[in-house]
Tab-separated table of C-alpha atoms in Angstrom:
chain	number	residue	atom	x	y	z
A	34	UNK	CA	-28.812	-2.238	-2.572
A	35	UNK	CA	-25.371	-1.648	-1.238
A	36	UNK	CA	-24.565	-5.331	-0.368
A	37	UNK	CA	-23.703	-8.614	-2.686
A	38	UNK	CA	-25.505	-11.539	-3.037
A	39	UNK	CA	-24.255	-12.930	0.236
A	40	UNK	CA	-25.582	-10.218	1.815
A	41	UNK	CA	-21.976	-8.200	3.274
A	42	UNK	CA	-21.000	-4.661	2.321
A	43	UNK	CA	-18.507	-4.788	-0.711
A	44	UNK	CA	-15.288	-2.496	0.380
A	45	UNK	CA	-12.844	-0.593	-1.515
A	46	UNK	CA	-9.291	-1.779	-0.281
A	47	UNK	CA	-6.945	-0.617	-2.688
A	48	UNK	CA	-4.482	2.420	-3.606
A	49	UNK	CA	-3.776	5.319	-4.706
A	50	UNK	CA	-2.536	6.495	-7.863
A	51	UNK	CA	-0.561	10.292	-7.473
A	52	UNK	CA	0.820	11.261	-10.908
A	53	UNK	CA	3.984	14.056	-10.816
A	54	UNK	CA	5.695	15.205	-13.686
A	55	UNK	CA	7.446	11.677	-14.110
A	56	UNK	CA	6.775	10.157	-11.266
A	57	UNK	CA	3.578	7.443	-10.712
A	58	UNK	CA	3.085	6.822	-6.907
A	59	UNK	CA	0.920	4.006	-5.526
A	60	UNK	CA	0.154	4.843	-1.921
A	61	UNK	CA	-0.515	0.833	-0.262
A	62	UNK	CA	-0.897	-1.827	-2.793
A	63	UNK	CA	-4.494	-3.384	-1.614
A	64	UNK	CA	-5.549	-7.037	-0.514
A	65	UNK	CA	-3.794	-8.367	-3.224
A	66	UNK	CA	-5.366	-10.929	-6.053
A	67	UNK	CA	-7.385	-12.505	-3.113
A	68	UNK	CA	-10.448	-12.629	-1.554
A	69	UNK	CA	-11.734	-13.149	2.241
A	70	UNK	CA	-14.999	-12.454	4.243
A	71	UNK	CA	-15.097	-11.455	7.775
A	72	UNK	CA	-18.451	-9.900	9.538
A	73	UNK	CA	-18.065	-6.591	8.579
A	74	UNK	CA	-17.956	-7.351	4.813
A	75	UNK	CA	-16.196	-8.982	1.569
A	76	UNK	CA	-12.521	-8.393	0.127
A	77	UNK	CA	-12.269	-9.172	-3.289
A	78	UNK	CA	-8.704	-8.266	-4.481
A	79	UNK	CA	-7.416	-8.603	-7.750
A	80	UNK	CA	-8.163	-5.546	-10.206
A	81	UNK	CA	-5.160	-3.491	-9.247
A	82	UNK	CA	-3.101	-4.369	-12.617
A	83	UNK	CA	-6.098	-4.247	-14.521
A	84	UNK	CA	-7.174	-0.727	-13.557
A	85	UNK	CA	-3.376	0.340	-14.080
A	86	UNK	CA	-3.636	-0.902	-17.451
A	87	UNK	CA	-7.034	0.414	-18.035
A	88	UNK	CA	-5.345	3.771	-16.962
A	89	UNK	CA	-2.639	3.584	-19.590
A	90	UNK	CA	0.244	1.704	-17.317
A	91	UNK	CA	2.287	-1.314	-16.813
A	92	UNK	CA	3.573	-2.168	-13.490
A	93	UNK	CA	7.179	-1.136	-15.333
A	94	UNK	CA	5.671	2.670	-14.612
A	95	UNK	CA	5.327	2.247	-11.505
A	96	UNK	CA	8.528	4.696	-9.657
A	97	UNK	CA	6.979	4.972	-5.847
A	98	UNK	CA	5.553	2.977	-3.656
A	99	UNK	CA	4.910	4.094	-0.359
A	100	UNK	CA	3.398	1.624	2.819
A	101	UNK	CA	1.310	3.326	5.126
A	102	UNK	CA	1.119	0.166	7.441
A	103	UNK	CA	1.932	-3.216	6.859
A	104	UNK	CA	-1.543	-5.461	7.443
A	105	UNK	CA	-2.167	-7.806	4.615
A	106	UNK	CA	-4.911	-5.373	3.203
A	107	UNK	CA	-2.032	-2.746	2.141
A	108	UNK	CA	0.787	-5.084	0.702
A	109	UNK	CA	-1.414	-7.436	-0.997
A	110	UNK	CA	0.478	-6.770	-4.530
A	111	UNK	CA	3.759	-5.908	-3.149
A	112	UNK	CA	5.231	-9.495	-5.208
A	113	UNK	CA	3.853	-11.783	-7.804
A	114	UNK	CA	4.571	-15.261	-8.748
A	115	UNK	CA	7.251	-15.812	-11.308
A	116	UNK	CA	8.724	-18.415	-13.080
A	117	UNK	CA	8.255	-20.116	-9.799
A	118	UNK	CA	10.015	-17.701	-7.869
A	119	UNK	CA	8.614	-14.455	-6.161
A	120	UNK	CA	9.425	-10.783	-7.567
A	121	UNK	CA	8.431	-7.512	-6.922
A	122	UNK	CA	5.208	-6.540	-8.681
A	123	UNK	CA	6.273	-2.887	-9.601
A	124	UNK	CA	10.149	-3.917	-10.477
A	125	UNK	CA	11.436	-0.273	-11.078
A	126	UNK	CA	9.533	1.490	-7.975
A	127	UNK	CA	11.338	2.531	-4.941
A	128	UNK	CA	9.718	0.867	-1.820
A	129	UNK	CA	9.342	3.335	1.236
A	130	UNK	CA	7.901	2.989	4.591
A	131	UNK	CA	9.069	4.252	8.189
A	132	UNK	CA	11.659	2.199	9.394
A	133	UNK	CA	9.611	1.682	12.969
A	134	UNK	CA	7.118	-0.245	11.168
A	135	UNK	CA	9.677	-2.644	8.668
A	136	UNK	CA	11.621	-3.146	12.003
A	137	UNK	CA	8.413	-4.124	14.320
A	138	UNK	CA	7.079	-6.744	11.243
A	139	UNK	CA	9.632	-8.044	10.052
A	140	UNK	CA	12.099	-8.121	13.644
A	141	UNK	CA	9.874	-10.663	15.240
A	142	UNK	CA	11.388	-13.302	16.786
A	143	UNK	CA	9.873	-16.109	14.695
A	144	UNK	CA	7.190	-15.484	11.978
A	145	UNK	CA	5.660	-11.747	11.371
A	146	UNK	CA	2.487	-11.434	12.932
A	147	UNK	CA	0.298	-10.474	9.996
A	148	UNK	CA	2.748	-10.288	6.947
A	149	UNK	CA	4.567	-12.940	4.788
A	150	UNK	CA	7.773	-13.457	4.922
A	151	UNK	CA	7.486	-15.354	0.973
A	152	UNK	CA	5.618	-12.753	-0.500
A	153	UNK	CA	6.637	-9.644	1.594
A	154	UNK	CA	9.410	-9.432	3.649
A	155	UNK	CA	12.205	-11.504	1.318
A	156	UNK	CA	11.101	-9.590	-2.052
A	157	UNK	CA	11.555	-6.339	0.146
A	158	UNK	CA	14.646	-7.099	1.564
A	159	UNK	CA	17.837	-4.872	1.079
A	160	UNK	CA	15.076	-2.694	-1.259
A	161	UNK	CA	12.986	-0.642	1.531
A	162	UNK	CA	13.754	3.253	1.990
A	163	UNK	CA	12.903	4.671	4.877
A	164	UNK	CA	10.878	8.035	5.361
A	165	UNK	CA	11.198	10.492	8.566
A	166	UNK	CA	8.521	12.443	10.065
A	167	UNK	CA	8.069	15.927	7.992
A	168	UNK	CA	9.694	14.391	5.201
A	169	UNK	CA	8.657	15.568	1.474
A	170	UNK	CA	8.645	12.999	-1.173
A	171	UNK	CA	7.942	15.207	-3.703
A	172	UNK	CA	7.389	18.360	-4.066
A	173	UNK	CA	4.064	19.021	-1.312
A	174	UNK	CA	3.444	15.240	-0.669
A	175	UNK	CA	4.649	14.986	3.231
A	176	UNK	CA	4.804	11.994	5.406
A	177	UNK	CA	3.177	12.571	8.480
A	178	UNK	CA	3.908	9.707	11.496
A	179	UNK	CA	0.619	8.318	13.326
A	180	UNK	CA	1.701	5.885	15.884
A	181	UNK	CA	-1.058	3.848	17.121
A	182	UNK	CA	-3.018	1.790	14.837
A	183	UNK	CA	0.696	0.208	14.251
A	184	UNK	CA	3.644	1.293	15.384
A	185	UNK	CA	5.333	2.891	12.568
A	186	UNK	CA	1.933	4.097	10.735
A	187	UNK	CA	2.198	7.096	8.387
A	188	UNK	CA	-0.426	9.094	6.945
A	189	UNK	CA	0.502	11.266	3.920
A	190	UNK	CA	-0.837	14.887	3.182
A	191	UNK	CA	-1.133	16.275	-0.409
A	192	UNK	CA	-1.293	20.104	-0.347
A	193	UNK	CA	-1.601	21.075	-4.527
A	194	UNK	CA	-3.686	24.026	-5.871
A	195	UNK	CA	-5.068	25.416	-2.990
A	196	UNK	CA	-6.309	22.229	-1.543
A	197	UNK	CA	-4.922	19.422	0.968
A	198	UNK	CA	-5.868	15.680	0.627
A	199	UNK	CA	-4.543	13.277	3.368
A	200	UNK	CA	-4.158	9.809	2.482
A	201	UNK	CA	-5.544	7.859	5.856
A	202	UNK	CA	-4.633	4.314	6.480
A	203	UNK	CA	-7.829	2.300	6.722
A	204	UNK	CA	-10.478	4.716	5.399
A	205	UNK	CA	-13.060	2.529	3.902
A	206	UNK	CA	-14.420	4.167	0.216
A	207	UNK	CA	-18.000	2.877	0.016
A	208	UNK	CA	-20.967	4.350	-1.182
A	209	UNK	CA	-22.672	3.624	2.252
């Protein structure tokens, strides 16, 4: 019952939405408005703006967005097409990452490895701020570096009311 028609496990690849006084932070931005299909299962991208709006916002609202790792399933909305020319989805967000990881993508000699340079790297450009380890974004939201799945990974660790959420890269939301 938990698979599509095709038979493959349907996976949650999206973000998260952390609301602050007047700040509205999107922790990784999803696959994007695509879809793929590998072994393991089926991305279907595509319903981030329309579960913002759903939720009450615009991209305008948007202040933060923060990377956690740079693989095409956690950019995926970081530009869209406009008027021919690419722009940043969220156009009054700050754009934060650690610097190890926007230097290993996007320092390559030749193309990135697993990012685009059209829809990711040039939009970015001269926009990215970069986070340290320990750092707090806001108040109890702290950036915690995890080398090893990529080399400038972060995770990010919520502590509010008596309870801690951390935000892991990769953690796959299913009802499996």
């Amino acid at each position: 019952q938990y698979l599509n028609k095709e038979k493959k496990l349907v996976n949650s690849i999206g973000s998260f939405l952390i609301e602050y006084k007047n700040e509205k932070i999107l922790i990784d931005l999803g696959v994007g408005d695509m879809h793929s299909s590998t072994p393991e299962g089926f991305s279907d991208g595509g319903d981030l703006l329309k579960n913002l709006k759903k939720a009450g916002y615009e991209p305008k609202d948007i202040t933060k967005v923060i990377y956690t790792h740079f693989h095409p399933d956690h950019v995926g909305w970081t530009s869209i097409e406009e008027n021919g020319k690419r722009v940043l989805t969220f156009p009054n967000a700050d754009y934060y990452s650690s610097k190890y990881e926007w230097d290993f993508w996007t320092n390559k000699i030749g193309e990135p490895i697993s990012i685009d340079p059209k829809t990711f790297k040039e939009p970015l450009e001269g926009k990215i701020k970069f986070l340290e380890d320990g750092q707090e974004i806001i108040p109890n939201l702290l950036v915690k570096f995890k080398f090893g799945h990529t080399p400038g990974l972060i995770n990010l660790i919520l502590n509010a009311d008596g309870k801690r959420i951390q935000f892991i890269y990769d953690l796959i939301h299913s009802d499996v």
